[in-house]
Coordinates of C-alpha atoms in Angstrom, one line a residue:
M1 CA -12.9 -18.9 11.3
N2 CA -16.0 -20.6 9.9
E3 CA -16.0 -23.4 7.5
T4 CA -16.6 -21.2 4.4
A5 CA -13.5 -19.2 5.2
T6 CA -11.1 -22.1 4.9
R7 CA -11.1 -22.2 1.1
V8 CA -8.6 -19.3 1.0
Y9 CA -7.9 -16.6 3.6
A10 CA -5.4 -13.9 4.4
E11 CA -4.0 -14.0 7.9
I12 CA -3.1 -10.5 9.0
D13 CA -0.7 -10.1 11.9
L14 CA -1.5 -6.8 13.6
D15 CA 1.4 -7.2 15.9
A16 CA 3.6 -7.2 12.8
V17 CA 2.0 -3.9 11.7
R18 CA 2.7 -2.4 15.1
A19 CA 6.3 -3.6 15.1
N20 CA 6.8 -2.2 11.6
V21 CA 5.5 1.2 12.5
R22 CA 7.8 1.3 15.5
A23 CA 10.8 0.2 13.3
L24 CA 10.0 2.9 10.8
R25 CA 9.7 5.6 13.5
E26 CA 13.2 4.6 14.6
R27 CA 14.4 5.2 11.1
A28 CA 13.0 8.8 11.2
P29 CA 13.2 9.7 14.9
R30 CA 12.7 13.5 14.4
A31 CA 9.7 13.2 12.1
E32 CA 6.1 12.2 12.7
L33 CA 4.9 9.1 10.8
M34 CA 1.9 8.8 8.5
A35 CA 0.6 5.3 8.0
V36 CA -0.9 5.1 4.5
V37 CA -4.0 2.9 4.6
K38 CA -5.3 3.5 1.1
A39 CA -6.6 0.7 -1.0
N40 CA -7.9 -1.2 2.1
A41 CA -4.4 -0.8 3.6
Y42 CA -2.8 -2.4 0.6
G43 CA -5.2 -5.3 0.9
H44 CA -4.6 -5.8 4.7
G45 CA -7.8 -4.1 6.0
A46 CA -7.9 -0.3 6.4
L47 CA -9.8 0.0 9.7
E48 CA -7.9 -2.7 11.6
C49 CA -4.5 -1.6 10.3
A50 CA -5.3 2.1 11.0
K51 CA -6.0 1.3 14.6
A52 CA -2.8 -0.9 15.0
A53 CA -0.7 1.9 13.4
Q54 CA -2.0 4.5 15.7
E55 CA -1.4 2.3 18.7
A56 CA 2.2 2.0 17.6
G57 CA 2.7 5.7 17.4
A58 CA 1.6 6.8 13.9
T59 CA 0.2 10.3 14.4
W60 CA -1.2 10.6 10.9
L61 CA -3.2 8.4 8.6
G62 CA -3.3 8.8 4.8
T63 CA -5.7 7.6 2.1
A64 CA -5.8 8.3 -1.6
T65 CA -9.6 8.9 -2.0
P66 CA -11.9 11.0 0.1
D67 CA -14.3 8.1 0.3
E68 CA -11.6 6.0 2.0
A69 CA -11.0 8.8 4.5
L70 CA -14.6 9.4 5.2
A71 CA -15.2 5.6 5.8
L72 CA -12.4 5.7 8.5
R73 CA -14.1 8.6 10.2
A74 CA -17.5 6.9 10.0
A75 CA -15.9 3.8 11.7
G76 CA -14.7 6.0 14.6
I77 CA -11.1 6.7 13.6
Q78 CA -9.9 9.9 15.2
G79 CA -6.7 11.9 14.8
R80 CA -5.0 13.5 11.8
L81 CA -6.2 12.1 8.5
M82 CA -5.2 13.2 5.0
C83 CA -6.5 12.3 1.5
W84 CA -5.1 13.5 -1.8
L85 CA -6.8 12.1 -4.9
W86 CA -9.7 14.5 -5.7
T87 CA -11.8 15.1 -8.8
P88 CA -14.2 18.0 -9.4
G89 CA -17.5 17.6 -7.6
G90 CA -15.9 15.4 -4.8
P91 CA -17.2 15.3 -1.2
W92 CA -15.3 18.4 -0.1
R93 CA -17.9 19.6 2.4
E94 CA -18.1 16.2 4.0
A95 CA -14.3 16.1 4.3
V96 CA -14.2 19.6 5.8
E97 CA -16.9 18.6 8.3
A98 CA -15.0 15.5 9.2
D99 CA -11.7 17.4 9.9
I100 CA -9.9 15.7 7.1
D101 CA -6.8 17.4 5.7
V102 CA -7.3 17.6 1.9
S103 CA -4.6 18.0 -0.8
V104 CA -4.8 20.9 -3.3
S105 CA -2.8 20.7 -6.5
G106 CA -4.5 23.4 -8.6
M107 CA -6.9 26.3 -8.6
W108 CA -10.0 24.3 -9.3
A109 CA -9.5 22.3 -6.1
L110 CA -8.8 25.4 -4.1
D111 CA -12.0 27.0 -5.4
E112 CA -14.1 23.9 -4.6
V113 CA -12.7 23.5 -1.0
R114 CA -13.3 27.2 -0.3
G115 CA -16.9 26.8 -1.4
A116 CA -17.2 23.8 0.8
A117 CA -15.8 25.6 3.8
R118 CA -18.2 28.5 3.4
A119 CA -21.1 26.0 3.1
A120 CA -20.0 24.1 6.2
G121 CA -19.2 27.3 8.1
R122 CA -15.8 25.9 9.0
T123 CA -12.2 26.4 8.1
A124 CA -10.9 23.7 5.7
R125 CA -7.5 22.2 6.4
I126 CA -5.6 22.0 3.1
Q127 CA -2.1 20.8 2.1
L128 CA -0.5 22.2 -1.0
K129 CA 1.1 19.6 -3.2
A130 CA 4.1 20.5 -5.3
D131 CA 5.0 18.6 -8.5
T132 CA 8.7 18.4 -8.1
G133 CA 9.2 16.0 -10.9
L134 CA 6.9 13.0 -10.6
G135 CA 4.6 14.4 -13.2
R136 CA 1.4 13.1 -11.7
N137 CA -0.7 15.2 -9.3
G138 CA 0.7 18.3 -7.8
C139 CA 1.3 21.9 -8.9
Q140 CA 4.0 22.6 -11.5
P141 CA 6.7 25.2 -10.4
A142 CA 5.4 27.6 -13.1
D143 CA 2.0 27.6 -11.5
W144 CA 3.2 27.6 -7.9
E145 CA 3.3 31.3 -7.4
A146 CA -0.4 31.8 -8.4
L147 CA -1.6 28.8 -6.3
V148 CA 0.4 30.0 -3.2
A149 CA -1.0 33.5 -3.6
A150 CA -4.6 32.2 -3.8
A151 CA -4.1 29.9 -0.8
V152 CA -2.7 32.7 1.3
A153 CA -5.6 34.9 0.3
A154 CA -8.1 32.2 1.2
Q155 CA -6.3 31.7 4.5
A156 CA -6.6 35.4 5.2
E157 CA -10.4 35.3 4.5
G158 CA -10.7 32.3 7.0
T159 CA -11.9 29.7 4.6
V160 CA -8.7 27.6 4.6
Q161 CA -5.8 26.9 6.8
V162 CA -2.7 25.6 5.0
T163 CA -1.5 22.8 7.2
G164 CA 1.1 21.3 5.0
V165 CA 3.3 21.5 1.9
W166 CA 4.2 18.2 0.3
S167 CA 5.4 16.3 -2.7
H168 CA 6.2 12.7 -3.9
F169 CA 9.3 11.0 -5.2
A170 CA 9.4 9.3 -8.6
C171 CA 12.5 7.1 -8.0
A172 CA 13.2 6.8 -4.3
D173 CA 13.2 3.0 -4.6
E174 CA 16.3 3.4 -6.8
P175 CA 19.0 4.7 -4.5
G176 CA 21.3 7.1 -6.3
H177 CA 18.9 7.9 -9.1
P178 CA 19.7 11.5 -10.2
S179 CA 16.0 12.6 -10.0
I180 CA 16.0 12.1 -6.2
Q181 CA 18.3 15.1 -5.5
L182 CA 16.7 17.1 -8.2
Q183 CA 13.3 16.6 -6.6
L184 CA 14.6 17.4 -3.1
A185 CA 16.1 20.7 -4.4
A186 CA 12.8 21.6 -6.2
F187 CA 10.8 20.8 -3.0
R188 CA 13.1 23.0 -0.9
D189 CA 12.7 25.8 -3.4
M190 CA 8.9 25.6 -3.6
L191 CA 8.6 25.2 0.1
A192 CA 10.9 28.2 0.8
Y193 CA 8.8 30.3 -1.6
A194 CA 5.5 29.3 0.1
E195 CA 6.9 30.2 3.5
K196 CA 8.3 33.5 2.2
E197 CA 4.7 34.3 1.0
G198 CA 3.2 33.6 4.4
V199 CA 2.5 29.9 4.5
E200 CA 3.3 28.4 7.9
P201 CA 2.8 24.6 7.4
E202 CA 2.6 22.3 10.4
V203 CA 4.1 19.5 8.3
R204 CA 6.5 19.4 5.3
H205 CA 6.8 16.0 3.7
I206 CA 8.1 14.2 0.7
A207 CA 9.5 10.9 2.0
N208 CA 7.6 7.7 1.1
S209 CA 8.6 4.2 2.4
P210 CA 11.9 3.8 0.4
A211 CA 12.9 7.4 1.3
T212 CA 12.1 6.8 4.9
L213 CA 14.5 3.8 4.8
T214 CA 17.3 5.3 2.8
L215 CA 17.2 9.1 2.6
P216 CA 17.3 10.8 6.0
E217 CA 17.6 14.3 4.5
S218 CA 14.1 13.8 3.0
H219 CA 12.4 13.2 6.3
F220 CA 11.5 16.9 7.1
D221 CA 8.5 16.9 9.6
L222 CA 6.6 13.8 8.5
V223 CA 7.3 10.6 6.6
R224 CA 4.6 8.8 4.7
C225 CA 4.9 5.0 4.9
G226 CA 2.7 2.7 3.0
L227 CA 4.0 -0.8 1.9
A228 CA 6.7 -0.9 4.6
V229 CA 4.0 -0.6 7.3
Y230 CA 2.8 -4.0 6.1
G231 CA 6.3 -5.6 6.3
V232 CA 7.0 -5.8 2.5
S233 CA 10.1 -4.3 1.1
P234 CA 9.3 -1.4 -1.2
A235 CA 12.1 -2.5 -3.6
P236 CA 14.3 -5.6 -3.8
E237 CA 17.3 -3.4 -4.2
L238 CA 16.8 -2.0 -0.7
G239 CA 16.8 -5.4 0.9
T240 CA 14.5 -8.1 2.2
P241 CA 11.9 -7.3 4.9
A242 CA 14.2 -9.0 7.5
Q243 CA 17.2 -6.9 6.4
L244 CA 15.1 -3.8 6.7
G245 CA 13.9 -4.7 10.2
L246 CA 10.3 -5.4 8.9
R247 CA 8.0 -8.4 9.3
P248 CA 5.4 -9.3 6.6
A249 CA 1.9 -8.9 8.1
M250 CA -0.1 -10.9 5.5
T251 CA 0.1 -14.7 5.0
L252 CA -2.2 -16.0 2.3
K253 CA -3.3 -19.5 3.0
A254 CA -5.6 -22.0 1.3
S255 CA -6.9 -25.5 2.0
L256 CA -6.3 -28.1 -0.7
A257 CA -9.5 -28.9 -2.4
L258 CA -8.4 -32.2 -4.0
V259 CA -5.3 -34.4 -4.3
K260 CA -5.2 -37.1 -7.0
T261 CA -2.8 -39.3 -8.9
V262 CA -2.5 -38.8 -12.7
P263 CA -0.5 -40.8 -15.3
A264 CA 2.4 -39.5 -17.3
G265 CA 1.5 -37.4 -20.3
H266 CA -1.5 -35.8 -18.5
G267 CA -2.3 -32.2 -19.3
V268 CA -3.0 -29.8 -16.5
S269 CA -5.3 -26.7 -16.6
Y270 CA -6.3 -24.6 -19.6
G271 CA -4.2 -24.9 -22.8
H272 CA -2.2 -27.9 -21.4
H273 CA 0.9 -25.7 -21.0
Y274 CA 1.9 -28.2 -18.4
V275 CA 2.0 -31.9 -19.1
T276 CA 3.2 -34.5 -16.5
D277 CA 6.3 -36.4 -17.4
A278 CA 5.6 -39.3 -15.1
E279 CA 2.9 -40.6 -12.8
T280 CA 2.5 -37.9 -10.2
N281 CA 0.2 -36.4 -7.5
L282 CA -1.6 -33.2 -8.3
A283 CA -3.0 -30.9 -5.6
L284 CA -5.8 -28.4 -6.4
I285 CA -5.6 -25.0 -4.6
P286 CA -9.0 -23.3 -4.6
A287 CA -7.9 -19.8 -5.4
G288 CA -7.4 -18.0 -8.7
Y289 CA -7.2 -14.7 -10.4
A290 CA -10.7 -13.7 -9.1
D291 CA -9.1 -13.8 -5.6
G292 CA -6.0 -11.9 -6.8
I293 CA -3.7 -14.7 -7.7
P294 CA -1.9 -13.3 -10.8
R295 CA -2.5 -15.3 -14.0
Q296 CA 0.8 -13.9 -15.2
A297 CA 2.5 -16.2 -12.7
S298 CA 1.2 -19.3 -14.3
G299 CA 3.8 -22.0 -14.3
L300 CA 6.1 -19.9 -12.1
G301 CA 4.4 -19.0 -8.8
Q302 CA 5.5 -20.9 -5.7
V303 CA 3.4 -22.4 -2.9
L304 CA 4.4 -24.2 0.3
V305 CA 2.6 -27.6 0.6
G306 CA 3.8 -30.3 3.0
G307 CA 6.9 -28.4 4.0
K308 CA 8.2 -28.1 0.5
I309 CA 8.1 -25.3 -2.1
R310 CA 5.9 -26.3 -5.1
Q311 CA 5.5 -24.5 -8.4
V312 CA 2.2 -23.7 -10.1
A313 CA 1.6 -26.4 -12.7
G314 CA -0.1 -24.8 -15.8
R315 CA -2.3 -21.8 -15.9
V316 CA -3.9 -20.1 -13.0
A317 CA -7.6 -20.1 -13.6
M318 CA -10.3 -17.8 -12.2
D319 CA -10.9 -19.8 -9.1
Q320 CA -8.2 -22.4 -8.8
F321 CA -4.8 -23.6 -9.8
V322 CA -2.7 -26.8 -9.5
V323 CA 0.6 -27.7 -8.0
D324 CA 2.5 -30.9 -8.8
L325 CA 3.5 -32.8 -5.6
G326 CA 5.5 -35.5 -7.5
E327 CA 5.7 -38.6 -5.3
D328 CA 4.8 -36.7 -2.2
H329 CA 1.3 -37.2 -0.7
A330 CA -1.2 -34.8 0.8
R331 CA -4.9 -34.8 1.6
A332 CA -7.8 -32.5 0.8
G333 CA -7.9 -30.0 3.6
D334 CA -4.2 -29.8 4.1
E335 CA -2.8 -26.2 4.3
A336 CA -1.1 -24.5 1.4
V337 CA 0.8 -21.2 2.0
I338 CA 0.6 -19.1 -1.1
F339 CA 2.8 -16.4 0.3
G340 CA 4.0 -15.2 3.7
D341 CA 7.3 -14.7 5.5
A342 CA 10.6 -16.0 4.0
E343 CA 11.9 -16.3 7.6
R344 CA 9.5 -19.2 8.0
G345 CA 10.5 -20.8 4.8
E346 CA 7.4 -19.5 2.9
P347 CA 7.2 -18.0 -0.5
T348 CA 6.8 -14.2 -0.4
A349 CA 4.9 -11.5 -2.1
E350 CA 8.1 -10.6 -3.8
D351 CA 8.5 -14.1 -5.1
W352 CA 5.1 -13.9 -6.7
A353 CA 5.9 -10.4 -8.0
R354 CA 9.0 -11.7 -9.8
A355 CA 6.9 -14.6 -11.2
A356 CA 4.3 -12.2 -12.5
H357 CA 6.7 -9.5 -13.7
T358 CA 5.3 -6.9 -11.4
I359 CA 5.9 -5.4 -7.9
A360 CA 5.1 -6.7 -4.5
Y361 CA 2.8 -3.7 -4.0
E362 CA 0.4 -5.1 -6.6
I363 CA 0.5 -8.7 -5.2
V364 CA -0.8 -7.8 -1.7
T365 CA -3.1 -5.0 -2.9
R366 CA -4.8 -7.2 -5.5
I367 CA -6.0 -9.9 -3.0
G368 CA -9.7 -9.6 -3.5
A369 CA -12.7 -8.9 -1.4
R370 CA -13.9 -12.6 -1.5
V371 CA -10.8 -13.6 0.4
P372 CA -11.6 -13.3 4.2
R373 CA -9.1 -11.5 6.4
V374 CA -8.4 -13.2 9.7
Y375 CA -6.8 -10.9 12.2
L376 CA -4.2 -11.9 14.7
G377 CA -3.0 -9.7 17.6
G378 CA -6.1 -7.6 17.6

């Protein structure tokens, strides 16, 4: 890593990604596994993590946007690849030509993908998404009959092949939530109707990371794993990464930019929400909310410096924040671990999520583009 990268950087352990994929495959031994690499692989690096996941046995990759999927194809990623977040006028033809499975939730999308298939002179691979209760994307049960009929007709004309039927849970991270069984029942009903009308999907899927870990009856032909691939627990209620057999892949590190002694009564950072109560040593960490450090965790976030957990002193600023070392000493250039693996005594993404009143998904995904990724185990 060059000198400019030592300010702050995210160390990504690709061996951990591979180990997590293998562990998740063991949780769903009769299903294929899709590694979801949307949002730059939840901040970890889409291309590198896609390769590692495939090496560990992921037979599908998933992205949200078509641009994410097309970028993977342009970088040489082969194999089954699906994307699901479309808007009118999207790059349907490019996706068809790149052999990307595209999700269809309504008539407008089916019409656009049929047109793209005709223009490309190829059959489009589509997956019909059912809204079984999440209330976001997906086709409502009341509209399902019409969408299935149109898809079967399009398949008969040769413009599309329906490769999958799928849905997404609302509350799988809350084991026992009544919506889970309601959604499973709705999915089975909508799937049975589609198959009765002539749809023969290669894959039927509804399980996300938490359902993969806790709900075997939801595994069907394919499980879609996102956050768990990167070794972060999808919900504290399900257990820590170690308890789930997972290993965090990202360790966010920085080099101390300055260490100085200040007197008692000295304000720290904007607004002086932190004031020293005695002479103390302050360490400056050169990372802030422009790098993805949540300002909401001001005064609460934890960092490992000199073998001890320290708390953010005062507000997180755009490019920097401060920790109070007390009587301990450190030097500029010493390492600070912002988050990593609890098994190594480091603060975790979940710790920062609690401090910021959010979820660990957001903590890792928000780490910004100006933070270099350094890959281990490549």
